[in-house]
XYZ file of C-alpha atoms in Angstrom:
308
model
C 0.000 0.000 0.000
C 1.363 3.413 -0.893
C 1.517 6.412 1.385
C -1.077 9.061 0.600
C 0.025 12.646 0.073
C -1.644 15.955 -0.527
C -0.459 19.322 -1.736
C -0.367 22.051 0.883
C 0.847 25.648 0.623
C 4.211 26.079 2.277
C 5.898 29.211 3.554
C 6.532 31.641 0.737
C 3.564 30.448 -1.300
C 5.190 27.314 -2.740
C 3.549 23.909 -2.638
C 4.885 21.235 -0.305
C 3.960 17.586 -0.041
C 2.592 16.420 3.302
C 3.044 12.736 3.986
C 0.046 10.703 5.161
C 1.350 7.292 6.241
C -1.156 4.522 6.758
C -1.780 3.038 10.200
C 0.445 -0.004 9.457
C 3.198 2.314 8.200
C 2.992 4.410 11.359
C 3.151 1.279 13.501
C 6.171 0.039 11.558
C 7.914 3.378 12.081
C 7.301 3.099 15.811
C 8.710 -0.423 15.947
C 11.747 0.664 13.934
C 12.357 3.476 16.421
C 12.881 0.865 19.131
C 15.977 -0.317 17.295
C 17.342 3.231 17.376
C 16.438 3.726 21.031
C 15.313 0.533 22.799
C 12.836 1.172 25.571
C 15.295 -0.152 28.152
C 17.782 2.533 27.096
C 15.394 5.242 28.283
C 16.261 4.397 31.883
C 19.879 5.437 31.360
C 20.991 8.892 32.442
C 24.646 9.568 31.816
C 24.832 13.128 33.070
C 27.125 15.397 31.086
C 29.741 17.425 32.886
C 27.928 20.650 33.710
C 27.509 23.302 36.367
C 23.769 23.792 37.102
C 24.339 27.218 38.624
C 26.334 28.324 35.579
C 23.469 27.217 33.327
C 21.009 29.264 35.367
C 23.306 32.275 35.302
C 23.654 31.920 31.538
C 19.876 31.995 31.270
C 19.642 34.893 33.724
C 21.675 37.026 31.322
C 18.617 37.106 29.042
C 16.211 38.067 31.860
C 15.276 41.408 33.407
C 18.128 41.862 35.937
C 16.036 43.141 38.847
C 13.663 40.171 38.555
C 16.326 37.448 38.655
C 16.586 37.469 42.497
C 12.804 36.966 42.691
C 13.083 33.957 40.409
C 15.931 32.474 42.430
C 14.049 33.108 45.676
C 11.047 31.192 44.380
C 13.253 28.337 43.201
C 14.918 28.065 46.624
C 11.654 27.323 48.456
C 11.892 23.552 47.893
C 13.423 20.913 45.608
C 10.194 20.906 43.607
C 10.137 24.671 43.074
C 13.785 24.454 42.011
C 12.815 21.763 39.510
C 9.996 23.931 38.183
C 12.429 26.739 37.451
C 15.202 24.521 36.108
C 13.800 23.509 32.712
C 17.049 24.630 31.066
C 19.099 22.297 33.253
C 16.866 19.343 32.467
C 16.892 20.124 28.734
C 20.690 20.229 28.901
C 20.771 16.849 30.656
C 18.247 15.191 28.343
C 19.887 16.434 25.143
C 22.421 13.600 25.261
C 19.963 10.834 26.193
C 18.695 8.195 23.725
C 15.931 9.366 21.429
C 13.616 7.517 19.084
C 13.647 10.333 16.560
C 9.868 10.704 16.877
C 9.088 14.417 17.038
C 6.089 16.140 18.610
C 4.980 19.648 19.480
C 6.187 19.678 23.066
C 4.895 21.589 26.031
C 8.581 22.156 26.771
C 7.931 22.352 30.518
C 5.567 19.472 31.234
C 5.764 19.270 35.026
C 2.659 18.422 37.027
C 1.962 22.014 38.131
C 1.505 23.018 34.498
C -1.639 20.889 34.303
C -4.945 22.116 35.636
C -8.589 22.876 35.082
C -9.760 25.785 32.952
C -12.737 26.818 30.865
C -12.813 25.719 27.239
C -14.053 27.971 24.438
C -17.488 26.460 25.105
C -17.117 27.403 28.822
C -17.051 23.834 30.074
C -14.360 22.907 32.585
C -11.563 20.770 31.137
C -8.306 19.378 32.513
C -5.207 19.835 30.379
C -1.841 21.498 30.011
C -2.154 25.194 30.741
C 1.340 26.572 30.108
C 2.815 26.844 26.629
C 5.375 29.642 26.791
C 8.176 27.128 26.188
C 6.376 25.013 23.589
C 8.526 23.858 20.682
C 8.912 20.906 18.295
C 11.125 18.287 19.887
C 11.653 14.752 21.112
C 8.520 13.392 22.714
C 10.582 11.602 25.373
C 11.577 14.934 26.926
C 8.042 15.904 27.914
C 7.306 12.424 29.260
C 10.486 12.321 31.331
C 10.009 15.825 32.711
C 6.437 15.010 33.704
C 7.321 11.690 35.343
C 10.269 13.227 37.192
C 8.070 16.030 38.499
C 5.840 13.463 40.224
C 8.857 11.811 41.837
C 10.326 15.089 43.110
C 6.986 16.452 44.292
C 6.233 13.175 46.085
C 9.622 13.302 47.827
C 8.929 16.908 48.777
C 5.654 15.753 50.363
C 7.429 12.931 52.236
C 5.601 10.119 50.439
C 7.248 6.728 50.834
C 9.010 4.797 48.074
C 5.995 2.644 47.216
C 3.687 5.630 46.779
C 6.234 7.498 44.682
C 6.873 4.512 42.440
C 3.145 3.939 42.006
C 2.548 7.592 41.100
C 5.300 7.671 38.482
C 4.265 4.314 37.006
C 0.653 5.487 36.799
C 1.663 8.652 34.940
C 3.745 6.916 32.287
C 1.189 4.119 31.914
C -1.570 6.694 31.364
C 0.561 8.386 28.703
C 1.250 5.081 26.954
C -2.397 4.034 26.999
C -3.546 7.441 25.761
C -1.093 7.359 22.842
C -2.226 3.854 21.958
C -5.827 5.033 21.979
C -5.082 8.099 19.856
C -3.262 5.932 17.308
C -6.515 4.115 16.556
C -8.541 7.323 16.186
C -9.099 9.598 13.219
C -7.488 13.032 13.016
C -10.677 14.922 13.902
C -11.359 12.714 16.910
C -7.826 13.318 18.201
C -8.112 17.048 17.490
C -11.262 17.370 19.604
C -10.199 14.933 22.308
C -10.212 16.408 25.800
C -10.573 15.501 29.455
C -13.848 16.968 30.663
C -14.042 17.431 34.434
C -17.689 16.363 34.474
C -16.712 13.151 32.684
C -14.061 12.511 35.338
C -16.664 12.967 38.060
C -19.095 10.616 36.347
C -16.413 7.935 36.084
C -15.441 8.307 39.750
C -19.076 8.009 40.779
C -19.501 4.889 38.648
C -16.409 3.456 40.345
C -17.891 4.450 43.716
C -14.689 6.344 44.543
C -16.354 8.805 46.882
C -13.142 10.273 48.281
C -11.655 11.174 44.899
C -15.023 12.382 43.620
C -15.242 14.734 46.594
C -11.729 16.038 45.903
C -12.593 16.717 42.259
C -15.862 18.410 43.239
C -13.989 20.748 45.589
C -11.401 21.533 42.920
C -14.156 22.150 40.376
C -16.016 24.495 42.723
C -12.813 26.426 43.412
C -11.976 26.673 39.702
C -15.405 28.076 38.905
C -14.842 30.951 41.345
C -11.844 32.108 39.312
C -12.657 34.156 36.243
C -11.400 37.164 34.317
C -13.722 39.565 36.153
C -12.294 38.593 39.531
C -8.755 39.087 38.206
C -9.872 42.348 36.600
C -11.129 43.760 39.893
C -7.991 42.632 41.724
C -5.484 43.983 39.209
C -7.068 47.311 38.264
C -8.336 50.488 39.892
C -9.841 53.764 38.754
C -7.663 56.826 38.167
C -9.354 60.077 37.112
C -12.327 58.155 35.807
C -10.198 55.711 33.780
C -9.306 52.139 34.656
C -5.601 51.534 35.164
C -3.500 48.552 36.215
C -2.528 48.656 39.870
C 1.094 49.116 40.873
C 2.552 46.410 43.106
C 6.294 46.464 42.430
C 8.292 44.474 41.659
C 5.651 41.852 40.771
C 3.252 44.166 38.941
C 4.509 47.440 37.483
C 2.608 49.678 35.022
C 4.602 50.655 31.957
C 4.514 54.329 32.987
C 6.658 53.454 36.013
C 9.198 51.473 34.005
C 10.087 53.995 31.303
C 9.689 57.727 30.699
C 6.445 59.159 29.331
C 7.681 59.389 25.749
C 8.873 55.789 25.629
C 5.739 54.576 27.417
C 3.577 56.202 24.740
C 5.680 54.596 22.001
C 5.439 51.155 23.598
C 1.683 51.446 24.042
C 1.273 52.324 20.374
C 3.551 49.444 19.355
C 1.488 47.037 21.439
C -1.763 48.491 20.116
C -0.476 47.902 16.585
C 0.423 44.312 17.468
C -3.041 43.846 18.948
C -4.681 45.124 15.753
C -2.523 42.882 13.572
C -3.307 39.881 15.740
C -7.022 40.683 15.620
C -6.959 40.932 11.824
C -5.364 37.470 11.621
C -8.307 35.791 13.360
C -11.255 34.106 11.727
C -14.346 36.285 11.470
C -16.275 35.225 14.588
C -13.276 35.598 16.906
C -12.303 38.878 15.273
C -15.784 40.280 15.884
C -15.585 39.281 19.540
C -12.183 40.901 19.987
C -13.368 44.110 18.329
C -15.420 44.721 21.461
C -12.205 45.322 23.414
C -9.509 47.982 23.281
C -6.056 48.370 24.782
C -6.236 50.668 27.814
C -3.104 50.072 29.877
C 0.086 48.009 29.896
C 2.130 46.561 32.753
C 4.871 44.051 33.478
C 3.694 41.158 35.642
C 5.888 38.460 37.186
C 4.304 34.998 37.202
C 5.378 31.437 37.905
C 8.797 30.195 38.954
C 10.730 29.676 35.741
C 9.548 32.745 33.833
């Protein structure tokens, strides 16, 4: 059986062929990848000679200098918070590890705290990755290893015993494997629209009569539903001379007018307004119409997370 292809516009307006391997061809590629990187080889970690602090300092050179101590302070809270902020160190360590050659669009920072519940476009509560500022094409093993390791480190931080930690990590990687196997048997549209709906999780827990976990999910769901953009809006803004402005809470939240002089602030606001208009014009019609109901009013620098 031959591999199907279709013509698709490529960058610059030229036509490029997109490969569409059949299910047996995809399976054969996966089996062949095991010869390149046997599954047993994934347990090996031959750490390269490196200085973790030097790697962080190298990264700090690209950050806002006055915010670097805040980042380091957050990382120093616990081994897990250090791990959260040390994606560069882990990427450096994993770069030399065996790889199957199978590429994916990675999260790039797939630790457990970057998963959570949030409202979908249809306003239903879903559970998924919620941080993509380090997303990039790369080796799928990196995301899996970073996620599994995050469970081990977090469990150690919480003083869980060896058996609990091992069970947690094994459950995570097994769930990944089973999900990938399921996706492989699905059509593209089904995979595209696949999601973990919180209500579906609750229904399954109730069917399994797992009252304790169902109660935990219900509490988390109730808490998530109290968080919305209006609550953040009221917390982060205030009225100045009849106009809404972003509050000042340095160094974590600083309006642009306090960071640069008036002339530069005006220039930056116009640059951002232009970017906003260009982004809006790139959207499909229904989303563009929605966004046209909003305008840029104020700009600020906000510090979030541990690794940012």
